[in-house]
Each structure stands twice: as C-alpha cells, then as structure tokens.
Amino acid sequence: RKEVEQDPGPFNVPEGATVAFNCTYSNSASQSFFWYRQDCRKEPKLLMSVYSSGNEDGRFTAQLNRASQYISLLIRDSKLSDSATYLCVVTLSGSARQLTFGSGTQLTVLP
Amino acid sequence: EAEVAQSPRYKITEKSQAVAFWCDPISGHATLYWYRQILGQGPELLVQFQDESVVDDSQLPKDRFSAERLKGVDSTLKIQPAELGDSAMYLCASSDLAANSYEQYFGPGTRLTVT
C-alpha cells in the first residue's frame, strides 16, 4: 500500500466549476500536510499547507481529518490557469522534514 | 526571487554510460534533496544532505548512484552505468530548516532519457 494515495484523475471540468480532490495517508504518525501544484513538465511548487482547523486561500480550501487520515483540496470557480497536477504531500514526525508525495491528481479546466 | 539552479535541463544517454547532474540550491539553504520523478508518479526522495553530510540515502541505489555535496553548497548526482529504467525527471530541492519551515523549493529538474 502506498503511503499517500490520490485519485489520479484526470478531472476535466468547465471554467467556473467547483472541483474537489481527496487524499489518504497510511501512517498515523504523519505530522504535516501540504498540497503542491505541478504544471506540465515543470517542478512542483507549494500551493498551501493543510491544518486541522482547515484553511482557505482565495478560491482554494484545504481540510485535514486526522481520525480518517484524509486530506482534501477544494477549488472554487475554476480558472483555465488552474490546469495542473495537484500533489498531496505528508511528512512524518522526526523525519528530518522529508516530504512523501502522492502520485498526483491531474486537473484540466476547459473553456 | 532566489531559485534553485539545475543543469543540464535535458540529457539523453545510452545505457551503460555515465551521467551527472548538478544542483545549486538557494543561497543559505543548508538542506538539499535529490528526488526522482517517473512520469505519472510523484517525486521520490533519493538523498538528503544537511550541509556536506548525508542525512538519508536509504532510497539511493548505491550500486549505480552516487551523490556528493563536498563544500556544503552545490551538489552532484551521478549514475554509472545508466539503465533504461533510470529515464525520469531528476529534481533538486533545498530548504532552510533553521527557519522552521517545511517548504522545499524545487529546481526546474533534469529530464533524463536513457536509450
């Protein structure tokens, strides 16, 4: 079983749609959680951290459920520029700040 | 904005040849990571350095891969001999753990094709 699992998609949605991505992690000792964005053939970049209380950054909302070991990312009012692969990332306590990546969920926003 | 530099951006090599990748992290970042990303998968950590010391190389295939960061600044990842299965994107990242931040900044990567 992979440590971090994501639905690979692809998700094809029209502009303006709301789309949600889910991620589960297997290690209950996981400490920190993130969503990274990776454009086609580019490097990953941090999109946002994920906190137990949930957090919002503009059109993006991330939530964490530690009991279910589940992380989500919600994108409202999708833009063409949101087309990318979204990587769910976790770290373990005391793991020297090492990131463990999921395989990513591919999103295409259609005009 | 400071960036992580990597070279070359693309490399095509024949199997059994040697290949080397170079990374220059953001100035002042003591922690440097090398990742391998196979198409359709997330990056997987190969090796982590803290200054010039290896923190973790448990996922580095040491029979053919080596990594060094002699002066604790830039780093080189080498593969010898290259195999067809090594075709992937090799990403370098750096972070400033002293800032108590988990954020890693990635370079543009080196896309390796082994023929």
mmCIF file with all atom_site columns, C-alpha atoms in Angstrom:
data_model
loop_
_atom_site.group_PDB
_atom_site.id
_atom_site.type_symbol
_atom_site.label_atom_id
_atom_site.label_alt_id
_atom_site.label_comp_id
_atom_site.label_asym_id
_atom_site.label_entity_id
_atom_site.label_seq_id
_atom_site.pdbx_PDB_ins_code
_atom_site.Cartn_x
_atom_site.Cartn_y
_atom_site.Cartn_z
_atom_site.occupancy
_atom_site.B_iso_or_equiv
_atom_site.pdbx_formal_charge
_atom_site.auth_seq_id
_atom_site.auth_comp_id
_atom_site.auth_asym_id
_atom_site.auth_atom_id
_atom_site.pdbx_PDB_model_num
ATOM 1   C CA . ARG A 1 1   ? 0.000   0.000  0.000   1.00 0.00 ? 1   ARG A CA 1
ATOM 2   C CA . LYS A 1 2   ? 1.332   3.443  -0.913  1.00 0.00 ? 2   LYS A CA 1
ATOM 3   C CA . GLU A 1 3   ? 1.952   5.867  1.944   1.00 0.00 ? 3   GLU A CA 1
ATOM 4   C CA . VAL A 1 4   ? -0.026  8.603  0.221   1.00 0.00 ? 4   VAL A CA 1
ATOM 5   C CA . GLU A 1 5   ? -2.837  7.733  -2.173  1.00 0.00 ? 5   GLU A CA 1
ATOM 6   C CA . GLN A 1 6   ? -4.659  10.013 -4.566  1.00 0.00 ? 6   GLN A CA 1
ATOM 7   C CA . ASP A 1 7   ? -7.210  9.571  -7.309  1.00 0.00 ? 7   ASP A CA 1
ATOM 8   C CA . PRO A 1 8   ? -5.066  10.097 -10.426 1.00 0.00 ? 8   PRO A CA 1
ATOM 9   C CA . GLY A 1 9   ? -7.936  11.549 -12.443 1.00 0.00 ? 9   GLY A CA 1
ATOM 10  C CA . PRO A 1 10  ? -7.885  13.116 -14.905 1.00 0.00 ? 10  PRO A CA 1
ATOM 11  C CA . PHE A 1 11  ? -10.517 15.569 -13.820 1.00 0.00 ? 11  PHE A CA 1
ATOM 12  C CA . ASN A 1 12  ? -11.862 17.582 -16.746 1.00 0.00 ? 12  ASN A CA 1
ATOM 13  C CA . VAL A 1 13  ? -14.097 20.419 -15.596 1.00 0.00 ? 13  VAL A CA 1
ATOM 14  C CA . PRO A 1 14  ? -15.544 23.551 -17.230 1.00 0.00 ? 14  PRO A CA 1
ATOM 15  C CA . GLU A 1 15  ? -14.435 27.013 -16.213 1.00 0.00 ? 15  GLU A CA 1
ATOM 16  C CA . GLY A 1 16  ? -16.250 28.195 -13.132 1.00 0.00 ? 16  GLY A CA 1
ATOM 17  C CA . ALA A 1 17  ? -16.837 24.702 -11.766 1.00 0.00 ? 17  ALA A CA 1
ATOM 18  C CA . THR A 1 18  ? -16.018 23.584 -8.247  1.00 0.00 ? 18  THR A CA 1
ATOM 19  C CA . VAL A 1 19  ? -13.761 20.543 -8.004  1.00 0.00 ? 19  VAL A CA 1
ATOM 20  C CA . ALA A 1 20  ? -12.541 18.540 -5.020  1.00 0.00 ? 20  ALA A CA 1
ATOM 21  C CA . PHE A 1 21  ? -9.532  16.266 -4.685  1.00 0.00 ? 21  PHE A CA 1
ATOM 22  C CA . ASN A 1 22  ? -9.061  13.687 -1.968  1.00 0.00 ? 22  ASN A CA 1
ATOM 23  C CA . CYS A 1 23  ? -6.003  12.088 -0.496  1.00 0.00 ? 23  CYS A CA 1
ATOM 24  C CA . THR A 1 24  ? -5.456  9.419  2.150   1.00 0.00 ? 24  THR A CA 1
ATOM 25  C CA . TYR A 1 25  ? -2.278  8.645  4.052   1.00 0.00 ? 25  TYR A CA 1
ATOM 26  C CA . SER A 1 26  ? -1.347  5.425  5.759   1.00 0.00 ? 26  SER A CA 1
ATOM 27  C CA . ASN A 1 27  ? 0.964   6.487  8.577   1.00 0.00 ? 27  ASN A CA 1
ATOM 28  C CA . SER A 1 28  ? -0.899  7.808  11.605  1.00 0.00 ? 28  SER A CA 1
ATOM 29  C CA . ALA A 1 29  ? 2.353   9.431  12.786  1.00 0.00 ? 29  ALA A CA 1
ATOM 30  C CA . SER A 1 30  ? 2.248   11.846 9.847   1.00 0.00 ? 30  SER A CA 1
ATOM 31  C CA . GLN A 1 31  ? 2.720   15.314 11.199  1.00 0.00 ? 31  GLN A CA 1
ATOM 32  C CA . SER A 1 32  ? 2.442   17.949 8.495   1.00 0.00 ? 32  SER A CA 1
ATOM 33  C CA . PHE A 1 33  ? 0.417   18.103 5.324   1.00 0.00 ? 33  PHE A CA 1
ATOM 34  C CA . PHE A 1 34  ? 0.598   20.093 2.118   1.00 0.00 ? 34  PHE A CA 1
ATOM 35  C CA . TRP A 1 35  ? -0.727  20.451 -1.373  1.00 0.00 ? 35  TRP A CA 1
ATOM 36  C CA . TYR A 1 36  ? 1.817   21.101 -4.114  1.00 0.00 ? 36  TYR A CA 1
ATOM 37  C CA . ARG A 1 37  ? 0.988   22.096 -7.659  1.00 0.00 ? 37  ARG A CA 1
ATOM 38  C CA . GLN A 1 38  ? 2.975   20.847 -10.651 1.00 0.00 ? 38  GLN A CA 1
ATOM 39  C CA . ASP A 1 39  ? 2.475   22.264 -14.120 1.00 0.00 ? 39  ASP A CA 1
ATOM 40  C CA . CYS A 1 40  ? 3.206   20.042 -17.113 1.00 0.00 ? 40  CYS A CA 1
ATOM 41  C CA . ARG A 1 41  ? 6.951   19.320 -17.352 1.00 0.00 ? 41  ARG A CA 1
ATOM 42  C CA . LYS A 1 42  ? 7.732   21.812 -14.573 1.00 0.00 ? 42  LYS A CA 1
ATOM 43  C CA . GLU A 1 43  ? 8.848   21.494 -10.972 1.00 0.00 ? 43  GLU A CA 1
ATOM 44  C CA . PRO A 1 44  ? 6.420   21.137 -8.029  1.00 0.00 ? 44  PRO A CA 1
ATOM 45  C CA . LYS A 1 45  ? 5.573   24.302 -6.120  1.00 0.00 ? 45  LYS A CA 1
ATOM 46  C CA . LEU A 1 46  ? 3.922   24.656 -2.728  1.00 0.00 ? 46  LEU A CA 1
ATOM 47  C CA . LEU A 1 47  ? 0.251   25.563 -3.089  1.00 0.00 ? 47  LEU A CA 1
ATOM 48  C CA . MET A 1 48  ? -0.764  25.546 0.546   1.00 0.00 ? 48  MET A CA 1
ATOM 49  C CA . SER A 1 49  ? -0.279  23.909 3.897   1.00 0.00 ? 49  SER A CA 1
ATOM 50  C CA . VAL A 1 50  ? -3.130  21.935 5.447   1.00 0.00 ? 50  VAL A CA 1
ATOM 51  C CA . TYR A 1 51  ? -4.133  22.428 9.065   1.00 0.00 ? 51  TYR A CA 1
ATOM 52  C CA . SER A 1 52  ? -6.510  20.506 11.292  1.00 0.00 ? 52  SER A CA 1
ATOM 53  C CA . SER A 1 53  ? -8.726  23.565 11.548  1.00 0.00 ? 53  SER A CA 1
ATOM 54  C CA . GLY A 1 54  ? -8.872  23.823 7.775   1.00 0.00 ? 54  GLY A CA 1
ATOM 55  C CA . ASN A 1 55  ? -7.529  26.742 5.820   1.00 0.00 ? 55  ASN A CA 1
ATOM 56  C CA . GLU A 1 56  ? -8.546  28.842 2.889   1.00 0.00 ? 56  GLU A CA 1
ATOM 57  C CA . ASP A 1 57  ? -6.539  30.835 0.371   1.00 0.00 ? 57  ASP A CA 1
ATOM 58  C CA . GLY A 1 58  ? -8.758  32.642 -2.068  1.00 0.00 ? 58  GLY A CA 1
ATOM 59  C CA . ARG A 1 59  ? -10.545 30.044 -4.180  1.00 0.00 ? 59  ARG A CA 1
ATOM 60  C CA . PHE A 1 60  ? -8.664  27.166 -2.547  1.00 0.00 ? 60  PHE A CA 1
ATOM 61  C CA . THR A 1 61  ? -9.719  25.402 0.647   1.00 0.00 ? 61  THR A CA 1
ATOM 62  C CA . ALA A 1 62  ? -7.775  22.585 2.268   1.00 0.00 ? 62  ALA A CA 1
ATOM 63  C CA . GLN A 1 63  ? -9.010  20.344 5.053   1.00 0.00 ? 63  GLN A CA 1
ATOM 64  C CA . LEU A 1 64  ? -7.492  17.615 7.189   1.00 0.00 ? 64  LEU A CA 1
ATOM 65  C CA . ASN A 1 65  ? -9.233  14.815 9.038   1.00 0.00 ? 65  ASN A CA 1
ATOM 66  C CA . ARG A 1 66  ? -6.634  13.139 11.255  1.00 0.00 ? 66  ARG A CA 1
ATOM 67  C CA . ALA A 1 67  ? -9.060  10.496 12.539  1.00 0.00 ? 67  ALA A CA 1
ATOM 68  C CA . SER A 1 68  ? -9.771  9.307  8.998   1.00 0.00 ? 68  SER A CA 1
ATOM 69  C CA . GLN A 1 69  ? -6.237  10.105 7.738   1.00 0.00 ? 69  GLN A CA 1
ATOM 70  C CA . TYR A 1 70  ? -7.796  12.075 4.931   1.00 0.00 ? 70  TYR A CA 1
ATOM 71  C CA . ILE A 1 71  ? -6.873  15.356 3.250   1.00 0.00 ? 71  ILE A CA 1
ATOM 72  C CA . SER A 1 72  ? -8.915  17.330 0.756   1.00 0.00 ? 72  SER A CA 1
ATOM 73  C CA . LEU A 1 73  ? -8.478  20.273 -1.583  1.00 0.00 ? 73  LEU A CA 1
ATOM 74  C CA . LEU A 1 74  ? -11.435 22.234 -2.918  1.00 0.00 ? 74  LEU A CA 1
ATOM 75  C CA . ILE A 1 75  ? -11.093 24.643 -5.829  1.00 0.00 ? 75  ILE A CA 1
ATOM 76  C CA . ARG A 1 76  ? -13.981 27.019 -6.431  1.00 0.00 ? 76  ARG A CA 1
ATOM 77  C CA . ASP A 1 77  ? -14.672 28.985 -9.605  1.00 0.00 ? 77  ASP A CA 1
ATOM 78  C CA . SER A 1 78  ? -12.051 27.054 -11.591 1.00 0.00 ? 78  SER A CA 1
ATOM 79  C CA . LYS A 1 79  ? -9.856  29.020 -13.991 1.00 0.00 ? 79  LYS A CA 1
ATOM 80  C CA . LEU A 1 80  ? -8.046  27.789 -17.083 1.00 0.00 ? 80  LEU A CA 1
ATOM 81  C CA . SER A 1 81  ? -4.801  28.546 -15.241 1.00 0.00 ? 81  SER A CA 1
ATOM 82  C CA . ASP A 1 82  ? -5.699  26.004 -12.542 1.00 0.00 ? 82  ASP A CA 1
ATOM 83  C CA . SER A 1 83  ? -4.951  23.192 -15.016 1.00 0.00 ? 83  SER A CA 1
ATOM 84  C CA . ALA A 1 84  ? -2.096  21.246 -13.437 1.00 0.00 ? 84  ALA A CA 1
ATOM 85  C CA . THR A 1 85  ? -1.321  18.168 -11.376 1.00 0.00 ? 85  THR A CA 1
ATOM 86  C CA . TYR A 1 86  ? -2.038  18.528 -7.665  1.00 0.00 ? 86  TYR A CA 1
ATOM 87  C CA . LEU A 1 87  ? 0.248   16.551 -5.362  1.00 0.00 ? 87  LEU A CA 1
ATOM 88  C CA . CYS A 1 88  ? -0.745  15.586 -1.844  1.00 0.00 ? 88  CYS A CA 1
ATOM 89  C CA . VAL A 1 89  ? 2.266   15.629 0.485   1.00 0.00 ? 89  VAL A CA 1
ATOM 90  C CA . VAL A 1 90  ? 2.837   14.497 4.063   1.00 0.00 ? 90  VAL A CA 1
ATOM 91  C CA . THR A 1 91  ? 5.747   14.486 6.474   1.00 0.00 ? 91  THR A CA 1
ATOM 92  C CA . LEU A 1 92  ? 6.433   12.181 9.382   1.00 0.00 ? 92  LEU A CA 1
ATOM 93  C CA . SER A 1 93  ? 7.308   13.358 12.848  1.00 0.00 ? 93  SER A CA 1
ATOM 94  C CA . GLY A 1 94  ? 11.067  13.464 13.260  1.00 0.00 ? 94  GLY A CA 1
ATOM 95  C CA . SER A 1 95  ? 11.688  12.555 9.619   1.00 0.00 ? 95  SER A CA 1
ATOM 96  C CA . ALA A 1 96  ? 14.169  15.354 9.044   1.00 0.00 ? 96  ALA A CA 1
ATOM 97  C CA . ARG A 1 97  ? 11.485  17.295 7.214   1.00 0.00 ? 97  ARG A CA 1
ATOM 98  C CA . GLN A 1 98  ? 11.247  14.733 4.427   1.00 0.00 ? 98  GLN A CA 1
ATOM 99  C CA . LEU A 1 99  ? 8.263   15.035 2.143   1.00 0.00 ? 99  LEU A CA 1
ATOM 100 C CA . THR A 1 100 ? 6.338   11.990 0.943   1.00 0.00 ? 100 THR A CA 1
ATOM 101 C CA . PHE A 1 101 ? 4.395   12.689 -2.240  1.00 0.00 ? 101 PHE A CA 1
ATOM 102 C CA . GLY A 1 102 ? 1.279   11.114 -3.636  1.00 0.00 ? 102 GLY A CA 1
ATOM 103 C CA . SER A 1 103 ? 1.183   10.345 -7.342  1.00 0.00 ? 103 SER A CA 1
ATOM 104 C CA . GLY A 1 104 ? -0.868  13.442 -8.073  1.00 0.00 ? 104 GLY A CA 1
ATOM 105 C CA . THR A 1 105 ? -4.299  14.247 -9.455  1.00 0.00 ? 105 THR A CA 1
ATOM 106 C CA . GLN A 1 106 ? -4.425  15.773 -12.912 1.00 0.00 ? 106 GLN A CA 1
ATOM 107 C CA . LEU A 1 107 ? -6.867  18.647 -13.461 1.00 0.00 ? 107 LEU A CA 1
ATOM 108 C CA . THR A 1 108 ? -7.810  20.166 -16.797 1.00 0.00 ? 108 THR A CA 1
ATOM 109 C CA . VAL A 1 109 ? -10.117 23.179 -16.795 1.00 0.00 ? 109 VAL A CA 1
ATOM 110 C CA . LEU A 1 110 ? -11.910 23.500 -20.109 1.00 0.00 ? 110 LEU A CA 1
ATOM 111 C CA . PRO A 1 111 ? -13.072 26.769 -21.694 1.00 0.00 ? 111 PRO A CA 1
ATOM 112 C CA . GLU B 2 1   ? 13.422  35.775 -6.224  1.00 0.00 ? 1   GLU B CA 1
ATOM 113 C CA . ALA B 2 2   ? 16.156  33.251 -5.440  1.00 0.00 ? 2   ALA B CA 1
ATOM 114 C CA . GLU B 2 3   ? 15.905  29.973 -7.294  1.00 0.00 ? 3   GLU B CA 1
ATOM 115 C CA . VAL B 2 4   ? 17.403  26.506 -7.272  1.00 0.00 ? 4   VAL B CA 1
ATOM 116 C CA . ALA B 2 5   ? 19.543  26.005 -10.361 1.00 0.00 ? 5   ALA B CA 1
ATOM 117 C CA . GLN B 2 6   ? 19.990  22.679 -12.123 1.00 0.00 ? 6   GLN B CA 1
ATOM 118 C CA . SER B 2 7   ? 21.890  21.591 -15.182 1.00 0.00 ? 7   SER B CA 1
ATOM 119 C CA . PRO B 2 8   ? 21.598  20.192 -17.716 1.00 0.00 ? 8   PRO B CA 1
ATOM 120 C CA . ARG B 2 9   ? 17.883  20.605 -18.280 1.00 0.00 ? 9   ARG B CA 1
ATOM 121 C CA . TYR B 2 10  ? 17.785  17.647 -20.652 1.00 0.00 ? 10  TYR B CA 1
ATOM 122 C CA . LYS B 2 11  ? 20.115  14.698 -21.085 1.00 0.00 ? 11  LYS B CA 1
ATOM 123 C CA . ILE B 2 12  ? 19.965  11.805 -23.492 1.00 0.00 ? 12  ILE B CA 1
ATOM 124 C CA . THR B 2 13  ? 22.413  8.997  -22.911 1.00 0.00 ? 13  THR B CA 1
ATOM 125 C CA . GLU B 2 14  ? 22.886  5.415  -23.950 1.00 0.00 ? 14  GLU B CA 1
ATOM 126 C CA . LYS B 2 15  ? 22.557  2.643  -21.408 1.00 0.00 ? 15  LYS B CA 1
ATOM 127 C CA . SER B 2 16  ? 25.775  1.708  -19.659 1.00 0.00 ? 16  SER B CA 1
ATOM 128 C CA . GLN B 2 17  ? 27.096  5.266  -19.992 1.00 0.00 ? 17  GLN B CA 1
ATOM 129 C CA . ALA B 2 18  ? 27.805  7.564  -17.062 1.00 0.00 ? 18  ALA B CA 1
ATOM 130 C CA . VAL B 2 19  ? 25.739  10.685 -16.472 1.00 0.00 ? 19  VAL B CA 1
ATOM 131 C CA . ALA B 2 20  ? 25.969  13.526 -13.943 1.00 0.00 ? 20  ALA B CA 1
ATOM 132 C CA . PHE B 2 21  ? 23.562  16.204 -12.811 1.00 0.00 ? 21  PHE B CA 1
ATOM 133 C CA . TRP B 2 22  ? 24.386  19.414 -10.989 1.00 0.00 ? 22  TRP B CA 1
ATOM 134 C CA . CYS B 2 23  ? 22.365  21.446 -8.498  1.00 0.00 ? 23  CYS B CA 1
ATOM 135 C CA . ASP B 2 24  ? 22.965  24.824 -6.865  1.00 0.00 ? 24  ASP B CA 1
ATOM 136 C CA . PRO B 2 25  ? 20.497  25.448 -4.024  1.00 0.00 ? 25  PRO B CA 1
ATOM 137 C CA . ILE B 2 26  ? 19.147  28.778 -2.832  1.00 0.00 ? 26  ILE B CA 1
ATOM 138 C CA . SER B 2 27  ? 21.898  30.657 -1.046  1.00 0.00 ? 27  SER B CA 1
ATOM 139 C CA . GLY B 2 28  ? 21.894  29.929 2.663   1.00 0.00 ? 28  GLY B CA 1
ATOM 140 C CA . HIS B 2 29  ? 19.801  26.777 2.427   1.00 0.00 ? 29  HIS B CA 1
ATOM 141 C CA . ALA B 2 30  ? 21.688  24.118 4.329   1.00 0.00 ? 30  ALA B CA 1
ATOM 142 C CA . THR B 2 31  ? 19.394  21.240 3.392   1.00 0.00 ? 31  THR B CA 1
ATOM 143 C CA . LEU B 2 32  ? 19.463  19.816 -0.109  1.00 0.00 ? 32  LEU B CA 1
ATOM 144 C CA . TYR B 2 33  ? 17.392  16.984 -1.554  1.00 0.00 ? 33  TYR B CA 1
ATOM 145 C CA . TRP B 2 34  ? 17.588  14.939 -4.743  1.00 0.00 ? 34  TRP B CA 1
ATOM 146 C CA . TYR B 2 35  ? 14.348  13.370 -5.999  1.00 0.00 ? 35  TYR B CA 1
ATOM 147 C CA . ARG B 2 36  ? 13.480  11.133 -8.934  1.00 0.00 ? 36  ARG B CA 1
ATOM 148 C CA . GLN B 2 37  ? 10.107  11.537 -10.590 1.00 0.00 ? 37  GLN B CA 1
ATOM 149 C CA . ILE B 2 38  ? 8.918   8.909  -13.026 1.00 0.00 ? 38  ILE B CA 1
ATOM 150 C CA . LEU B 2 39  ? 6.193   10.032 -15.441 1.00 0.00 ? 39  LEU B CA 1
ATOM 151 C CA . GLY B 2 40  ? 2.774   9.786  -13.801 1.00 0.00 ? 40  GLY B CA 1
ATOM 152 C CA . GLN B 2 41  ? 4.159   9.470  -10.293 1.00 0.00 ? 41  GLN B CA 1
ATOM 153 C CA . GLY B 2 42  ? 5.102   11.834 -7.501  1.00 0.00 ? 42  GLY B CA 1
ATOM 154 C CA . PRO B 2 43  ? 8.729   12.683 -6.688  1.00 0.00 ? 43  PRO B CA 1
ATOM 155 C CA . GLU B 2 44  ? 10.566  10.077 -4.608  1.00 0.00 ? 44  GLU B CA 1
ATOM 156 C CA . LEU B 2 45  ? 13.442  11.084 -2.356  1.00 0.00 ? 45  LEU B CA 1
ATOM 157 C CA . LEU B 2 46  ? 16.832  9.685  -3.321  1.00 0.00 ? 46  LEU B CA 1
ATOM 158 C CA . VAL B 2 47  ? 19.150  11.501 -0.916  1.00 0.00 ? 47  VAL B CA 1
ATOM 159 C CA . GLN B 2 48  ? 19.091  14.317 1.636   1.00 0.00 ? 48  GLN B CA 1
ATOM 160 C CA . PHE B 2 49  ? 22.072  16.442 2.680   1.00 0.00 ? 49  PHE B CA 1
ATOM 161 C CA . GLN B 2 50  ? 22.488  18.696 5.656   1.00 0.00 ? 50  GLN B CA 1
ATOM 162 C CA . ASP B 2 51  ? 25.422  20.921 4.744   1.00 0.00 ? 51  ASP B CA 1
ATOM 163 C CA . GLU B 2 52  ? 28.011  18.477 3.392   1.00 0.00 ? 52  GLU B CA 1
ATOM 164 C CA . SER B 2 53  ? 26.709  15.456 5.299   1.00 0.00 ? 53  SER B CA 1
ATOM 165 C CA . VAL B 2 54  ? 24.303  12.814 4.069   1.00 0.00 ? 54  VAL B CA 1
ATOM 166 C CA . VAL B 2 55  ? 21.224  12.676 6.303   1.00 0.00 ? 55  VAL B CA 1
ATOM 167 C CA . ASP B 2 56  ? 19.410  9.937  4.426   1.00 0.00 ? 56  ASP B CA 1
ATOM 168 C CA . ASP B 2 57  ? 20.376  7.931  1.362   1.00 0.00 ? 57  ASP B CA 1
ATOM 169 C CA . SER B 2 58  ? 18.330  4.835  2.145   1.00 0.00 ? 58  SER B CA 1
ATOM 170 C CA . GLN B 2 59  ? 16.464  5.057  -1.181  1.00 0.00 ? 59  GLN B CA 1
ATOM 171 C CA . LEU B 2 60  ? 19.549  5.704  -3.304  1.00 0.00 ? 60  LEU B CA 1
ATOM 172 C CA . PRO B 2 61  ? 20.522  2.667  -5.446  1.00 0.00 ? 61  PRO B CA 1
ATOM 173 C CA . LYS B 2 62  ? 24.106  2.763  -4.318  1.00 0.00 ? 62  LYS B CA 1
ATOM 174 C CA . ASP B 2 63  ? 25.352  0.182  -6.796  1.00 0.00 ? 63  ASP B CA 1
ATOM 175 C CA . ARG B 2 64  ? 24.995  2.743  -9.554  1.00 0.00 ? 64  ARG B CA 1
ATOM 176 C CA . PHE B 2 65  ? 24.060  6.091  -7.999  1.00 0.00 ? 65  PHE B CA 1
ATOM 177 C CA . SER B 2 66  ? 26.283  8.435  -6.018  1.00 0.00 ? 66  SER B CA 1
ATOM 178 C CA . ALA B 2 67  ? 25.769  11.924 -4.662  1.00 0.00 ? 67  ALA B CA 1
ATOM 179 C CA . GLU B 2 68  ? 28.075  14.449 -3.121  1.00 0.00 ? 68  GLU B CA 1
ATOM 180 C CA . ARG B 2 69  ? 27.998  17.938 -1.685  1.00 0.00 ? 69  ARG B CA 1
ATOM 181 C CA . LEU B 2 70  ? 31.642  18.453 -0.883  1.00 0.00 ? 70  LEU B CA 1
ATOM 182 C CA . LYS B 2 71  ? 31.574  22.056 0.320   1.00 0.00 ? 71  LYS B CA 1
ATOM 183 C CA . GLY B 2 72  ? 28.021  22.060 1.566   1.00 0.00 ? 72  GLY B CA 1
ATOM 184 C CA . VAL B 2 73  ? 26.789  24.264 -1.242  1.00 0.00 ? 73  VAL B CA 1
ATOM 185 C CA . ASP B 2 74  ? 26.246  22.793 -4.704  1.00 0.00 ? 74  ASP B CA 1
ATOM 186 C CA . SER B 2 75  ? 25.730  19.096 -5.292  1.00 0.00 ? 75  SER B CA 1
ATOM 187 C CA . THR B 2 76  ? 26.270  16.464 -7.974  1.00 0.00 ? 76  THR B CA 1
ATOM 188 C CA . LEU B 2 77  ? 24.255  13.303 -8.583  1.00 0.00 ? 77  LEU B CA 1
ATOM 189 C CA . LYS B 2 78  ? 25.888  10.639 -10.727 1.00 0.00 ? 78  LYS B CA 1
ATOM 190 C CA . ILE B 2 79  ? 24.617  7.475  -12.353 1.00 0.00 ? 79  ILE B CA 1
ATOM 191 C CA . GLN B 2 80  ? 27.071  4.875  -13.623 1.00 0.00 ? 80  GLN B CA 1
ATOM 192 C CA . PRO B 2 81  ? 26.136  2.827  -15.545 1.00 0.00 ? 81  PRO B CA 1
ATOM 193 C CA . ALA B 2 82  ? 22.780  4.230  -16.642 1.00 0.00 ? 82  ALA B CA 1
ATOM 194 C CA . GLU B 2 83  ? 19.953  1.763  -17.262 1.00 0.00 ? 83  GLU B CA 1
ATOM 195 C CA . LEU B 2 84  ? 16.772  2.131  -19.296 1.00 0.00 ? 84  LEU B CA 1
ATOM 196 C CA . GLY B 2 85  ? 14.711  2.283  -16.098 1.00 0.00 ? 85  GLY B CA 1
ATOM 197 C CA . ASP B 2 86  ? 16.586  5.394  -14.978 1.00 0.00 ? 86  ASP B CA 1
ATOM 198 C CA . SER B 2 87  ? 14.711  7.519  -17.505 1.00 0.00 ? 87  SER B CA 1
ATOM 199 C CA . ALA B 2 88  ? 12.929  10.097 -15.351 1.00 0.00 ? 88  ALA B CA 1
ATOM 200 C CA . MET B 2 89  ? 12.992  13.681 -14.143 1.00 0.00 ? 89  MET B CA 1
ATOM 201 C CA . TYR B 2 90  ? 15.652  14.311 -11.510 1.00 0.00 ? 90  TYR B CA 1
ATOM 202 C CA . LEU B 2 91  ? 14.673  17.153 -9.218  1.00 0.00 ? 91  LEU B CA 1
ATOM 203 C CA . CYS B 2 92  ? 16.795  19.020 -6.729  1.00 0.00 ? 92  CYS B CA 1
ATOM 204 C CA . ALA B 2 93  ? 15.223  20.925 -3.852  1.00 0.00 ? 93  ALA B CA 1
ATOM 205 C CA . SER B 2 94  ? 16.520  22.988 -0.958  1.00 0.00 ? 94  SER B CA 1
ATOM 206 C CA . SER B 2 95  ? 15.077  24.221 2.284   1.00 0.00 ? 95  SER B CA 1
ATOM 207 C CA . ASP B 2 96  ? 16.015  26.392 5.227   1.00 0.00 ? 96  ASP B CA 1
ATOM 208 C CA . LEU B 2 97  ? 15.312  24.212 8.245   1.00 0.00 ? 97  LEU B CA 1
ATOM 209 C CA . ALA B 2 98  ? 16.661  26.952 10.513  1.00 0.00 ? 98  ALA B CA 1
ATOM 210 C CA . ALA B 2 99  ? 13.593  28.957 9.551   1.00 0.00 ? 99  ALA B CA 1
ATOM 211 C CA . ASN B 2 100 ? 11.475  26.126 10.990  1.00 0.00 ? 100 ASN B CA 1
ATOM 212 C CA . SER B 2 101 ? 9.836   25.731 7.624   1.00 0.00 ? 101 SER B CA 1
ATOM 213 C CA . TYR B 2 102 ? 8.896   22.549 5.810   1.00 0.00 ? 102 TYR B CA 1
ATOM 214 C CA . GLU B 2 103 ? 8.739   24.311 2.477   1.00 0.00 ? 103 GLU B CA 1
ATOM 215 C CA . GLN B 2 104 ? 11.090  22.897 -0.127  1.00 0.00 ? 104 GLN B CA 1
ATOM 216 C CA . TYR B 2 105 ? 11.987  24.905 -3.205  1.00 0.00 ? 105 TYR B CA 1
ATOM 217 C CA . PHE B 2 106 ? 12.483  22.846 -6.318  1.00 0.00 ? 106 PHE B CA 1
ATOM 218 C CA . GLY B 2 107 ? 14.734  23.457 -9.258  1.00 0.00 ? 107 GLY B CA 1
ATOM 219 C CA . PRO B 2 108 ? 13.490  23.005 -12.853 1.00 0.00 ? 108 PRO B CA 1
ATOM 220 C CA . GLY B 2 109 ? 14.807  19.448 -12.973 1.00 0.00 ? 109 GLY B CA 1
ATOM 221 C CA . THR B 2 110 ? 16.914  17.430 -15.376 1.00 0.00 ? 110 THR B CA 1
ATOM 222 C CA . ARG B 2 111 ? 14.941  15.204 -17.717 1.00 0.00 ? 111 ARG B CA 1
ATOM 223 C CA . LEU B 2 112 ? 16.978  12.076 -18.409 1.00 0.00 ? 112 LEU B CA 1
ATOM 224 C CA . THR B 2 113 ? 16.291  9.735  -21.297 1.00 0.00 ? 113 THR B CA 1
ATOM 225 C CA . VAL B 2 114 ? 18.288  6.509  -21.451 1.00 0.00 ? 114 VAL B CA 1
ATOM 226 C CA . THR B 2 115 ? 18.264  4.773  -24.822 1.00 0.00 ? 115 THR B CA 1
#
